[in-house]
Short mmCIF file of C-alpha atoms in Angstrom, two decimals:
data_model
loop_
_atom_site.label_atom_id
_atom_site.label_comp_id
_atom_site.label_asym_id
_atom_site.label_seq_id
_atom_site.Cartn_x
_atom_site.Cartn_y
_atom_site.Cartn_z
CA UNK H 1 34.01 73.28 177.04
CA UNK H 2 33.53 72.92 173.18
CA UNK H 3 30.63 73.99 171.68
CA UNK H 4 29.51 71.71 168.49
CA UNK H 5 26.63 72.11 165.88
CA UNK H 6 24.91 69.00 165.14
CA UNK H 7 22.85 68.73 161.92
CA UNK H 8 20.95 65.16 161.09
CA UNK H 9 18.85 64.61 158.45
CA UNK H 10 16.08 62.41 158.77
CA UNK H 11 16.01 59.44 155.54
CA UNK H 12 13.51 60.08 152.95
CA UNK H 13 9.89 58.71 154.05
CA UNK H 14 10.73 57.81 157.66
CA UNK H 15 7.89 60.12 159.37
CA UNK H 16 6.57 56.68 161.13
CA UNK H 17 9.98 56.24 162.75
CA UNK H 18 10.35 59.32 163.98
CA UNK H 19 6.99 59.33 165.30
CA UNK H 20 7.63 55.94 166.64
CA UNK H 21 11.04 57.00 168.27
CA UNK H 22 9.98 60.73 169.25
CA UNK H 23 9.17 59.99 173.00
CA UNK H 24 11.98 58.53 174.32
CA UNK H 25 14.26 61.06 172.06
CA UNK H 26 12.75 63.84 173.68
CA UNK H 27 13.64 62.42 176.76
CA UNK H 28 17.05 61.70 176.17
CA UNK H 29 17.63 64.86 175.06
CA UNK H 30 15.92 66.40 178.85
CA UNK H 31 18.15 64.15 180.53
CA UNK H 32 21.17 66.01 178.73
CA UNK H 33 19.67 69.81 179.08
CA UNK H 34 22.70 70.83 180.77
CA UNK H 35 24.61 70.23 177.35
CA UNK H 36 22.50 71.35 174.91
CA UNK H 37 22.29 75.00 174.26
CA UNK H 38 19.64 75.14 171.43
CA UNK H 39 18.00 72.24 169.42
CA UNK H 40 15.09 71.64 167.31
CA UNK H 41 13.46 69.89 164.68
CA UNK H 42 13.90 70.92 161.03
CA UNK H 43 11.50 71.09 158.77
CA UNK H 44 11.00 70.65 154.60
CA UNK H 45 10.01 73.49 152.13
CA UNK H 46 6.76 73.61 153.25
CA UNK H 47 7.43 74.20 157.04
CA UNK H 48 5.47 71.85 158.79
CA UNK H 49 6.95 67.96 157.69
CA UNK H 50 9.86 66.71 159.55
CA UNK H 51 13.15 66.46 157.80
CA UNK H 52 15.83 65.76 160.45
CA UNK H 53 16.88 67.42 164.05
CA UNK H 54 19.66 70.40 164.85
CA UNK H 55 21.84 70.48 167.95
CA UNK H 56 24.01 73.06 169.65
CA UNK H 57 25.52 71.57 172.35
CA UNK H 58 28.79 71.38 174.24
CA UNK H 59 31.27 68.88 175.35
CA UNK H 60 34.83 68.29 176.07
CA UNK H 61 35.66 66.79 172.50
CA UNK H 62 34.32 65.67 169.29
CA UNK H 63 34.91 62.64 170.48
CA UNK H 64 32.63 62.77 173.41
CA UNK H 65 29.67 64.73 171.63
CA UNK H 66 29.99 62.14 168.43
CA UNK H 67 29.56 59.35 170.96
CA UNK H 68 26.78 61.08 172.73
CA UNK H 69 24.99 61.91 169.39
CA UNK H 70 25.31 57.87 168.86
CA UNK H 71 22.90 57.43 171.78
CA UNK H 72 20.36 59.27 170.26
CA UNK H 73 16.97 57.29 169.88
CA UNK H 74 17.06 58.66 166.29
CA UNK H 75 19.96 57.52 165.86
CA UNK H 76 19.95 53.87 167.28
CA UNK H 77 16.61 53.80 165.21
CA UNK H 78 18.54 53.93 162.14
CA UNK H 79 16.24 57.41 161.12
CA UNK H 80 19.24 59.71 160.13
CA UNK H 81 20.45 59.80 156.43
CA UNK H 82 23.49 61.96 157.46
CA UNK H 83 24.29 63.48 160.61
CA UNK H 84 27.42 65.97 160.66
CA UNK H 85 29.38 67.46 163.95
CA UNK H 86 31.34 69.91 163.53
CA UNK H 87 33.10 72.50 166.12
CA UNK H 88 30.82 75.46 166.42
CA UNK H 89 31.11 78.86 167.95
CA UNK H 90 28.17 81.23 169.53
CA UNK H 91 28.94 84.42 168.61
CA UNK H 92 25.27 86.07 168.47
CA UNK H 93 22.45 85.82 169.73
CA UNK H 94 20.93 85.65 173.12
CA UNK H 95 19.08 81.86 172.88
CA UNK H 96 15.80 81.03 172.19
CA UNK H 97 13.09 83.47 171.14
CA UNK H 98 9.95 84.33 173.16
#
């Protein structure tokens, strides 16, 4: 399988629908653990307010990951500004720190 990075950027004052949407993204996202290798939420200058989500997952085809990044919560909330896929490869580092 393909690994892709995933890099979405929440729109400019959209905290509340994030918060609002949060839940069942987090969800989503456990229901698909077996795809996603690392992901997180990003955060503005000052470390602590939301500014968008970051995915490394893996799938077949950009086709397939694009289409599974359209089921998002986030995204079927409308909260992304931009949201970019591209092919991605691991190359070091041994996953998420203690």
């Amino acid at each position: 399988m393909a690994q892709f990075l995933i890099n979405a950027r929440d729109k400019s004052g959209a905290l509340s629908l994030r918060m609002e949407n949060r839940p069942a993204h987090l969800d989503w996202a456990k229901a698909h653990a077996d795809r996603i290798l690392m992901a997180g939420p990003v955060f503005a200058d000052d470390g602590e307010t939301f500014a968008g989500s970051t995915f490394v997952v893996e799938f077949p085809t950009l086709a397939d990951v694009k289409a599974w990044a359209a089921d998002d919560p986030y995204a079927k909330a409308g909260l992304f500004e931009t949201v970019e896929i591209r092919p991605f490869k691991w190359l070091i580092g041994g996953g998420k720190p203690e």
